[in-house]
Short mmCIF file of C-alpha atoms and ligand atoms in Angstrom, two decimals:
data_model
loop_
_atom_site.label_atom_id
_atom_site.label_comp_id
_atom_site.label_asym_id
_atom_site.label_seq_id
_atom_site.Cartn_x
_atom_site.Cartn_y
_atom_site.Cartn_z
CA UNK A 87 81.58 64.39 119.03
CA UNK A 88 82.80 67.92 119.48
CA UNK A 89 84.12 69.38 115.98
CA UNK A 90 86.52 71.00 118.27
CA UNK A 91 88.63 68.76 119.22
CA UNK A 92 88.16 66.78 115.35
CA UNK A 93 91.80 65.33 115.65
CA UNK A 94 91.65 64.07 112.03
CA UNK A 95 93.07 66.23 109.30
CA UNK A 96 92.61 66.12 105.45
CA UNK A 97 94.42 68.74 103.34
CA UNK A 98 97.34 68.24 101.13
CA UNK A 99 100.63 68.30 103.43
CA UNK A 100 98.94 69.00 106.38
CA UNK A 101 100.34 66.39 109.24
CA UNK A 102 98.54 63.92 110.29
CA UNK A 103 97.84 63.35 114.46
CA UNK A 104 99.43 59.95 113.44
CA UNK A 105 101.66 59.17 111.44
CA UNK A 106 100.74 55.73 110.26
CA UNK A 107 102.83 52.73 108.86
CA UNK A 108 105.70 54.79 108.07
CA UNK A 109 108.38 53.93 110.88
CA UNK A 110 110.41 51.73 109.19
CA UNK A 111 111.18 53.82 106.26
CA UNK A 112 111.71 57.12 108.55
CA UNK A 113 114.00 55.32 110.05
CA UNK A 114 116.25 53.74 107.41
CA UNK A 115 116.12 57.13 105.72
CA UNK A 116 117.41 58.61 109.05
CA UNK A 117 120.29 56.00 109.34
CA UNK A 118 121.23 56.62 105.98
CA UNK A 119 121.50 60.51 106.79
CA UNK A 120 123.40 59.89 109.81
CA UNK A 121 125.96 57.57 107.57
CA UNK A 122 126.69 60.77 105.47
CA UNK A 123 127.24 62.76 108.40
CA UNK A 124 129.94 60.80 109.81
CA UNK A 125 131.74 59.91 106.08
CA UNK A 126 130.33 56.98 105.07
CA UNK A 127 128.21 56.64 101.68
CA UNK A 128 125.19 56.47 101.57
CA UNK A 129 122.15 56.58 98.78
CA UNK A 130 119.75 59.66 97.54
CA UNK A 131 116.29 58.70 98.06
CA UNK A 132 113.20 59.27 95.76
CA UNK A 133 110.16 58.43 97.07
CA UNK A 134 107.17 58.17 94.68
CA UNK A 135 103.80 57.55 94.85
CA UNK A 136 100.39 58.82 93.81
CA UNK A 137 98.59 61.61 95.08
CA UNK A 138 97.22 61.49 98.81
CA UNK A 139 99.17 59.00 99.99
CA UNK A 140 101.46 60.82 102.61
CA UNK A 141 104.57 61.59 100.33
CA UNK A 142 104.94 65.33 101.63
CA UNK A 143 103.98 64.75 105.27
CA UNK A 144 106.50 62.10 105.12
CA UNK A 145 109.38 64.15 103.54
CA UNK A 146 108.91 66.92 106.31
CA UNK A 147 109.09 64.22 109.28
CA UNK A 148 112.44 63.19 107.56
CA UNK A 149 113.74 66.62 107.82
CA UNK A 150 112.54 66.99 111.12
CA UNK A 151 114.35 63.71 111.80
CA UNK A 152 117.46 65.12 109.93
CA UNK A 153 117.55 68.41 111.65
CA UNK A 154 116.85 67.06 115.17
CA UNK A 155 120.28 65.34 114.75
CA UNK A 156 122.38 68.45 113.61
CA UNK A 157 122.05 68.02 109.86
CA UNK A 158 121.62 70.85 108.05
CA UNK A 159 118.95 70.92 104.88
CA UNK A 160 116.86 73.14 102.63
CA UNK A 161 113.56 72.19 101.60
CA UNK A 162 112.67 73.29 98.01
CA UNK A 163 109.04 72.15 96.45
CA UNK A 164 109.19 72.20 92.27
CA UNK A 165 106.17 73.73 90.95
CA UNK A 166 105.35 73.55 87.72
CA UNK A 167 107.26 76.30 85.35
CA UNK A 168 109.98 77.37 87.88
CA UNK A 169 113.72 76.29 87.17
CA UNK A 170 115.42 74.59 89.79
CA UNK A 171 118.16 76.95 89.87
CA UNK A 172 115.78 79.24 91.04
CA UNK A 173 114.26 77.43 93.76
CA UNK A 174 117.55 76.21 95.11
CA UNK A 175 119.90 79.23 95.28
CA UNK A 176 118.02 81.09 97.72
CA UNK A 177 117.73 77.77 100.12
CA UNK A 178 121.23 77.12 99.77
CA UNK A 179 122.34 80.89 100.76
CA UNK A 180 120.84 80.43 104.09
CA UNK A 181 122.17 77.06 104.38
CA UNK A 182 125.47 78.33 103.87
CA UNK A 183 124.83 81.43 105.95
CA UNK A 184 124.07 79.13 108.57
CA UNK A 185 127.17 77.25 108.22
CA UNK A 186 129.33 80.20 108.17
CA UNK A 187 128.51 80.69 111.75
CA UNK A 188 130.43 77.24 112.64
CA UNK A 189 133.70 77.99 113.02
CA UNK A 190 134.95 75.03 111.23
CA UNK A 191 133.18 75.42 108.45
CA UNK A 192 133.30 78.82 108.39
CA UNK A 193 136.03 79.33 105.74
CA UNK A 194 134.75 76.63 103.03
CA UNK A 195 131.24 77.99 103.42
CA UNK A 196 132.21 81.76 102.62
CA UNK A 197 134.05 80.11 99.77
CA UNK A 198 130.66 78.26 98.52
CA UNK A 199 128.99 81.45 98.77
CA UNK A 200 131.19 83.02 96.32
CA UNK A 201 130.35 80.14 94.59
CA UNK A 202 126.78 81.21 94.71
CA UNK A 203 127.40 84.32 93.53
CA UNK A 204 129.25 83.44 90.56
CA UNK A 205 126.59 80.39 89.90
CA UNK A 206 123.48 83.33 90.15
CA UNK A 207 125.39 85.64 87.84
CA UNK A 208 126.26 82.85 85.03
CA UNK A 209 123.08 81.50 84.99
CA UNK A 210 120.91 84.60 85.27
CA UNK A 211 120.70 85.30 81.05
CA UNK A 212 119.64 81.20 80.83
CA UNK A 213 117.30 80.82 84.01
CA UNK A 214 115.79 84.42 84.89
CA UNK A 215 113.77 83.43 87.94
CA UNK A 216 116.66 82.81 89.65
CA UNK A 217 116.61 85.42 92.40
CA UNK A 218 119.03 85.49 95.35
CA UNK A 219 120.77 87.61 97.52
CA UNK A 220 124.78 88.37 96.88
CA UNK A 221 126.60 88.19 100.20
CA UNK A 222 130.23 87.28 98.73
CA UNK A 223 132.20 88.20 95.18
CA UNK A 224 132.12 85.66 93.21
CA UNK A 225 135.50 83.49 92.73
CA UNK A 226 136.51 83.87 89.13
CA UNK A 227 135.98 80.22 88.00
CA UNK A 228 134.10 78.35 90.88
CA UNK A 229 130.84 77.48 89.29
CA UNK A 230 130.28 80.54 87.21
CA UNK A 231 130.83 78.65 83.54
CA UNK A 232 127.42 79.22 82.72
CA UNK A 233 126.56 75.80 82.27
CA UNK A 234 123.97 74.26 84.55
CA UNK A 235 125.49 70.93 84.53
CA UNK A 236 129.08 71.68 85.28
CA UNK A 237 128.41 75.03 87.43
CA UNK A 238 125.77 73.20 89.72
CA UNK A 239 128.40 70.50 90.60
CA UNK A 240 130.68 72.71 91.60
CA UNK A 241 128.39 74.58 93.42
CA UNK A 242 127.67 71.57 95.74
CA UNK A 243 130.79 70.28 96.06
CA UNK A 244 132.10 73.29 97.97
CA UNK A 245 128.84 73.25 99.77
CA UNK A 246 129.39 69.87 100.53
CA UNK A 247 132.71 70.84 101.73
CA UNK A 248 131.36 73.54 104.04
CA UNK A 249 129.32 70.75 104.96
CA UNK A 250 132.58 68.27 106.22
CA UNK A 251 134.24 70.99 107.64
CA UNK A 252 131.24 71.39 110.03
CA UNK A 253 131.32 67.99 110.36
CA UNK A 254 127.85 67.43 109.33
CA UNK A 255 125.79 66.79 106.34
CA UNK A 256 123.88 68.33 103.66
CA UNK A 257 120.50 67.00 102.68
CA UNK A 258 118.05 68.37 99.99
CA UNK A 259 114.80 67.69 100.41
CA UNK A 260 112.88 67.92 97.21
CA UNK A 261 108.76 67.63 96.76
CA UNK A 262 107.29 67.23 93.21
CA UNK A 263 110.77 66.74 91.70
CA UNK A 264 108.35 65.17 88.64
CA UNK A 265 108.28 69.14 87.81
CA UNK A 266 112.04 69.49 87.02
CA UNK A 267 112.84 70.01 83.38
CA UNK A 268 114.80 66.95 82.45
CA UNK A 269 117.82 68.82 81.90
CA UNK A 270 117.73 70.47 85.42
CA UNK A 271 117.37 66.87 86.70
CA UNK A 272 120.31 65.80 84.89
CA UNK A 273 122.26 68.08 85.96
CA UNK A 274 120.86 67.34 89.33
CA UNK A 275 121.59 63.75 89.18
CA UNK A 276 125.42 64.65 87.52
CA UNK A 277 126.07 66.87 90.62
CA UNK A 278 124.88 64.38 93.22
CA UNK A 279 126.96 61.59 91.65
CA UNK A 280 130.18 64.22 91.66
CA UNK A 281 129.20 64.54 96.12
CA UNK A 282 129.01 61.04 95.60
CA UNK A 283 132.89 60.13 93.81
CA UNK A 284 134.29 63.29 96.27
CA UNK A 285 132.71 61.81 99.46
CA UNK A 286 131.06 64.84 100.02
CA UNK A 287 128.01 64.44 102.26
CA UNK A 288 125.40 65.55 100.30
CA UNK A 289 122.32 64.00 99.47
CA UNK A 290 118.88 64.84 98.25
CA UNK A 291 115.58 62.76 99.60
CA UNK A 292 112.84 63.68 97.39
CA UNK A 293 108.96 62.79 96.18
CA UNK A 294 106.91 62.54 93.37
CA UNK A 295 104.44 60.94 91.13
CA UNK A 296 105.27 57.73 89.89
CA UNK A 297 106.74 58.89 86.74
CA UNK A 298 109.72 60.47 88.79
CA UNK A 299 111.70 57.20 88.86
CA UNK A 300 111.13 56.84 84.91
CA UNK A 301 112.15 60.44 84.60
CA UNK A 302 115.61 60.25 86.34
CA UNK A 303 116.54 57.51 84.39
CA UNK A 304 116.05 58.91 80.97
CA UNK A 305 118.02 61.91 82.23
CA UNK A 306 120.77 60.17 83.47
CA UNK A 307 121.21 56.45 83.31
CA UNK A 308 122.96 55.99 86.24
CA UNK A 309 120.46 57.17 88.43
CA UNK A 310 119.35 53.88 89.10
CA UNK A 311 122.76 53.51 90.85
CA UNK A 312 122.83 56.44 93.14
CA UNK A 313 118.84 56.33 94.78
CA UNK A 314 116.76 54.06 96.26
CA UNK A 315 112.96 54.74 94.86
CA UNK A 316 110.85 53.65 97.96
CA UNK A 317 107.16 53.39 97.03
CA UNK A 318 105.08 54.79 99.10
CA UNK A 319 101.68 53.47 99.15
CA UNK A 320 98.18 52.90 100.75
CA UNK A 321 98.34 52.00 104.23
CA UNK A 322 98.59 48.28 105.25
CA UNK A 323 95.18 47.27 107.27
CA UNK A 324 96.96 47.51 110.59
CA UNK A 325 98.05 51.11 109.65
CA UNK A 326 95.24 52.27 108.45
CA UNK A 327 93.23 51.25 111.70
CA UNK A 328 95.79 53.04 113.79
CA UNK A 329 95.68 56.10 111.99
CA UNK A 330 91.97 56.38 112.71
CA UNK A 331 91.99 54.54 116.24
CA UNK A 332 95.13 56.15 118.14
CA UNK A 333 94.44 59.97 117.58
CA UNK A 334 90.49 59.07 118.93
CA UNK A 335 92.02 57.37 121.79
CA UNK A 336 94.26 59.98 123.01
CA UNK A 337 90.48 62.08 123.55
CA UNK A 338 89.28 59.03 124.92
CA UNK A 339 87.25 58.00 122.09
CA UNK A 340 86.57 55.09 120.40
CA UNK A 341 84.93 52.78 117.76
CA UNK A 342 83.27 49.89 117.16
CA UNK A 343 84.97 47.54 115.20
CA UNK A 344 82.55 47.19 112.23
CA UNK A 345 82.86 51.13 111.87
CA UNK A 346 87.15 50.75 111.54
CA UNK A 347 86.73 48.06 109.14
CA UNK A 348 83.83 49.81 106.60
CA UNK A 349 86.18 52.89 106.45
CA UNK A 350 89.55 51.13 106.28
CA UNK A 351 87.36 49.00 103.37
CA UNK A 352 86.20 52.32 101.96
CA UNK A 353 89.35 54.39 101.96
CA UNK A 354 91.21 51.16 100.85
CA UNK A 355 93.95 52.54 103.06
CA UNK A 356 94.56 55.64 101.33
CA UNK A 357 95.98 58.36 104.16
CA UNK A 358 94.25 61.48 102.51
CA UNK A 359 91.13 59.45 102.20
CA UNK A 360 91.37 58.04 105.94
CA UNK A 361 91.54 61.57 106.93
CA UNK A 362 88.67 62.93 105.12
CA UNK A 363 86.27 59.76 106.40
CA UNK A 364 87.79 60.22 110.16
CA UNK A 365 86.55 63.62 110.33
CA UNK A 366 83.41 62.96 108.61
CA UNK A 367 82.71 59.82 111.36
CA UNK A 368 83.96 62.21 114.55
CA UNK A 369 81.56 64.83 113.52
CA UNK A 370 78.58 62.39 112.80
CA UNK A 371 79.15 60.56 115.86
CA UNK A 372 77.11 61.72 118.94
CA UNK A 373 78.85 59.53 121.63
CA UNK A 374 81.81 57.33 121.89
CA UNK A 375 82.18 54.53 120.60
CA UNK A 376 81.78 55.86 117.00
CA UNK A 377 79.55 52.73 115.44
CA UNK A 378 78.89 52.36 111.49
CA UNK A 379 75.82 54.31 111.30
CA UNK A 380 77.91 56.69 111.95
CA UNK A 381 80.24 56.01 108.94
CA UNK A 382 77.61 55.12 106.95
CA UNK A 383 76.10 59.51 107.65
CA UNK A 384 80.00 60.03 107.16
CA UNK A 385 80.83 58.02 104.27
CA UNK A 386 78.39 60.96 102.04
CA UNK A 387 80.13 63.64 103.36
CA UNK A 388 83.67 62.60 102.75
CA UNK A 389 82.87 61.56 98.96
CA UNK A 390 81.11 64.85 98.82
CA UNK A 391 84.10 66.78 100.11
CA UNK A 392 86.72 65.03 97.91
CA UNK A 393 85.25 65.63 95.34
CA UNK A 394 84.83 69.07 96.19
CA UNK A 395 88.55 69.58 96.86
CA UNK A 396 90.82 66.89 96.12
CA UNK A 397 89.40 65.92 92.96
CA UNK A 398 88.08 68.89 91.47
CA UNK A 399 91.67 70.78 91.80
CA UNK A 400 93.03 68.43 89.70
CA UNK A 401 90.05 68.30 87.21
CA UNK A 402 89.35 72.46 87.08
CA UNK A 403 92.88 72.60 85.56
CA UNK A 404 91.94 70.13 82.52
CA UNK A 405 90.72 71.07 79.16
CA UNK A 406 87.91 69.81 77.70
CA UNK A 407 89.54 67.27 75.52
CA UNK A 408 91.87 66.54 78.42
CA UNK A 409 88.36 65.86 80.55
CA UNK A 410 86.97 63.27 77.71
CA UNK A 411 90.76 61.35 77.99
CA UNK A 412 90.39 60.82 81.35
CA UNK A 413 86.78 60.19 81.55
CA UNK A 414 87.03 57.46 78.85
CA UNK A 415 89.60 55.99 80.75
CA UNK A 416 87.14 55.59 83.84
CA UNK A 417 84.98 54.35 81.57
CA UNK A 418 87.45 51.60 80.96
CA UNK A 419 87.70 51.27 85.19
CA UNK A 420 90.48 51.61 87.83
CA UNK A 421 93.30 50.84 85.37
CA UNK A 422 96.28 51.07 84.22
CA UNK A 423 94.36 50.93 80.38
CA UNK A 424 96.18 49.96 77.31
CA UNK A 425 96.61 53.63 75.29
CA UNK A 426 94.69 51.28 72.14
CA UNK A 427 91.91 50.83 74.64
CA UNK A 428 91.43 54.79 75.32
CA UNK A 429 92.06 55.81 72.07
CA UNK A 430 89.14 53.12 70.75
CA UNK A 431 86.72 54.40 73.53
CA UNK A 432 87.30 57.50 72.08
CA UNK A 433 86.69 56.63 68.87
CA UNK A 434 90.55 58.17 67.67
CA UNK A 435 93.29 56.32 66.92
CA UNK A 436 96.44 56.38 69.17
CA UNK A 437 98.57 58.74 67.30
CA UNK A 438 95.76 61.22 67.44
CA UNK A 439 95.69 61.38 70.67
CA UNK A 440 99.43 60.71 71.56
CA UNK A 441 99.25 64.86 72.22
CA UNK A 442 96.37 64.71 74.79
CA UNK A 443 98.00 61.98 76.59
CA UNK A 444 101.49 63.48 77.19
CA UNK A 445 99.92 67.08 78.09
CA UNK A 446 97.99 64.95 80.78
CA UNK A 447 101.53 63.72 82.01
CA UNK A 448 103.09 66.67 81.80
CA UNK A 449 100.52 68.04 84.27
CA UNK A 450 101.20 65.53 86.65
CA UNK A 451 97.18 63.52 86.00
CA UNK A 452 98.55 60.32 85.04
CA UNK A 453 101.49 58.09 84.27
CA UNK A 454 102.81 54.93 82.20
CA UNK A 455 103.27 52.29 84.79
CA UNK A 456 104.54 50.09 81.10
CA UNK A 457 104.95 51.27 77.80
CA UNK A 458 101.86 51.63 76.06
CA UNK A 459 100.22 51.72 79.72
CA UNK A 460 98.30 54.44 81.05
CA UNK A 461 97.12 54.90 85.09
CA UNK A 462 95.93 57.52 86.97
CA UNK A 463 97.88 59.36 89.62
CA UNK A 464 95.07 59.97 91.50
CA UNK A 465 93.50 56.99 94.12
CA UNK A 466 89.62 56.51 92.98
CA UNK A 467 89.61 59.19 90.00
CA UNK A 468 88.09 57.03 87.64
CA UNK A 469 85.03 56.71 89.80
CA UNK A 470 85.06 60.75 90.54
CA UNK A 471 85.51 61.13 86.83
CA UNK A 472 82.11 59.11 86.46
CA UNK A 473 80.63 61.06 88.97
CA UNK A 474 81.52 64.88 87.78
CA UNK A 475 80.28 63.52 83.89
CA UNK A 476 77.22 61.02 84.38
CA UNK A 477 76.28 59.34 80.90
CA UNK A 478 77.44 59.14 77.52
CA UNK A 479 77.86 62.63 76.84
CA UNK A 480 81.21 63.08 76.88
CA UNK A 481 81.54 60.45 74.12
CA UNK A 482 79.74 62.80 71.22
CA UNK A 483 81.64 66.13 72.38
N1 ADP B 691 101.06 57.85 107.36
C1 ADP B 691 99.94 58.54 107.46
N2 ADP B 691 98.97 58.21 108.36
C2 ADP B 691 97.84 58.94 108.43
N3 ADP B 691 97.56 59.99 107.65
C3 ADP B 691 98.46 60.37 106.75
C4 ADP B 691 99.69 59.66 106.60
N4 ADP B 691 100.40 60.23 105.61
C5 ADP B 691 99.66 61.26 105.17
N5 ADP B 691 98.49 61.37 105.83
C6 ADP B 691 97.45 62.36 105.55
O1 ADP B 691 97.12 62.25 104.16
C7 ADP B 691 96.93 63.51 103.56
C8 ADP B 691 97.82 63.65 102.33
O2 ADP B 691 99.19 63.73 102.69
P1 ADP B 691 100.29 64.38 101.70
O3 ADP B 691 101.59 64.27 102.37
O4 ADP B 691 99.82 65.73 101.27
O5 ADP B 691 100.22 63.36 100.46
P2 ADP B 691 100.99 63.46 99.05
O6 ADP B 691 102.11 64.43 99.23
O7 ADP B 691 101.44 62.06 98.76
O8 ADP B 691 99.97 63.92 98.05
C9 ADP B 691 97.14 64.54 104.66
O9 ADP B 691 95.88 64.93 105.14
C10 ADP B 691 97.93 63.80 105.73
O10 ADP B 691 97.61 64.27 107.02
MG1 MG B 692 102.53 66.13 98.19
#
């Protein structure tokens, strides 16, 4: 088929031509944005899930949704090593900017600008990535304590404000929140649950790894009560068979039914993986309908270019020691493993490798689904683990 028109689109955050077996949580997240917009309360959302399956895509369709009917938002993604002072301040100037230009809001959002300013100028000695630029004086005593916590609560409360005048909402949208120091969650969470008490409508719909939901909890314990943690997984079967079958059909293109079901069996519904395999089976094809010889030619291909990007980014940032963790765990199979069970394959005892282990989380390569428990954030890494270091090797390093 011509590579030209190749609907089908692996990369991470990169849309997909169809957005597969997601409506009914677009759309409850959409109702609950439209709540806060006309005063009624409504949860935060956290979505988490592992890598690949459509978290980012997912959060930009909700601010698309959010936007399209007169929300405002910012859109902040937490890297590893920035603060999230830093990444929200500038966001939230042009929010506000923007609100300043409604004339009912106008007033409360040149007040949460000063706000800003004072918030920049406290926190600049604690957090100095935060960069952002000044448009008002700050307001001797409106969020300029110096203290994340406090000064970030009343920074969004006279955002929020700006927010009701305009008679519309706020709405953060957060990807890899499982960056944020603790701290800069809790303070986070603390400010949210102060929107919350004041009726403010402000809320933040965010995404990360699986550890996110474990995360908010230890940094405040009432985080359970202000968000909903949707988890977003693989695709059902019917999903995953539209997301390769609709975008073909709009070029008039089909398959053969054997060929949907060996690559919705291979993928096991993962979106990035579906991707990856429905390029790999348009290009392979020569005529429509695309027929499993044609996956089969494909199926190579896909595994060879996963592992080429969407495995090997994750494994080119792990140490050596961090590489014989994980591949002991594949050794061990899908998972979760029992940490006893990793730390015997490696011959160590737990303690030993107690370090390893929380490094790996810290860098976002797997999580503790149960105490003691240890799984992979990645769909299928244990067999690209085996792959990438063949044999026994790895056990004598
Ligand atoms: N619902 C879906 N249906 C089809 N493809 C999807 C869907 N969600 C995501 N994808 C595709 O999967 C890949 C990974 O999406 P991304 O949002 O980056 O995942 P995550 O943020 O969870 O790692 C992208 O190529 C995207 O086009
Ligand atoms: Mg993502």
């Amino acid at each position: 088929m011509d590579p030209v028109k190749n609907p089908y689109c692996p990369g991470a955050g990169t849309p997909p031509p169809e957005l597969a077996g997601r409506d009914a949580l677009r759309e409850s997240v959409r109702v609950a944005i439209a709540r806060l917009r006309v005063g009624n309360p409504s949860k935060s959302v956290l979505m988490v899930g592992l890598r690949g399956v459509g978290k980012t895509v997912l959060l930009d369709q909700m601010r698309n949704d959010a936007e399209a009917i007169g929300v405002h938002t910012i859109r902040v993604e937490a890297p590893e090593g920035r603060s999230l002072p830093a990444l929200l301040a500038p966001q939230l100037r042009v929010a506000l900017l923007r609100l300043s230009h409604v004339e009912k809001a106008k007033d409360l959002a040149q007040r949460a600008l000063r706000g800003l300013a004072g918030f920049a100028k406290a926190l600049k000695l604690k957090f100095s990535d935060i960069e952002v630029g000044l448009d008002l004086d700050p307001e001797p005593g409106l969020a300029d304590n110096g203290d994340l916590e406090m000064d970030l609560a009343a920074l969004l409360d006279a955002a929020g404000r700006a927010a009701k005048g305009g008679d519309t909402a706020l709405v953060i949208f957060i990807d890899e929140l499982q960056y944020v120091e603790e701290a800069e969650l809790a303070a986070l969470i603390s400010a949210l649950h102060r929107c919350t008490q004041q009726r403010l409508p402000v809320c933040v719909v965010g995404a990360g790894l699986p550890q996110l939901r474990g995360r908010a909890g230890n940094a405040k314990s009432y985080a359970e009560r202000l968000f909903d943690y949707p988890e977003i997984g693989p695709l059902s079967e019917s999903a995953a068979r539209q997301a390769l079958v609709k975008p073909a059909e709009h070029l008039a293109v089909s398959y053969a039914p054997d060929a949907v079901d060996r690559i919705v069996s291979e993928t096991r519904g993962y979106p990035y993986f579906l991707q990856e395999w429905g390029k790999w089976a348009w290009d392979a094809a020569t005529e429509s309908p695309i027929d499993e010889k044609d996956v089969e030619a494909a199926s190579a291909q896909a595994v060879a270019a996963l592992d080429e990007s969407f495995f090997r980014v994750r494994f080119d940032r792990m140490t050596p020691m961090e590489k014989r963790y994980l591949r002991a765990m594949a050794e061990l199979g899908p998972g979760p493993h029992r940490s006893g069970d990793i730390a015997a394959t490696l011959t160590r005892t737990v303690t030993a490798i107690a370090p390893l282990r929380n490094g790996l989380i810290g860098k976002g390569m797997i999580w503790s689904p149960n105490h003691g428990d240890t799984a992979f954030t990645v769909p299928l890494f244990d067999e690209f683990m085996k792959r990438i270091m063949p044999g026994d090797d790895w056990l004598v390093a």
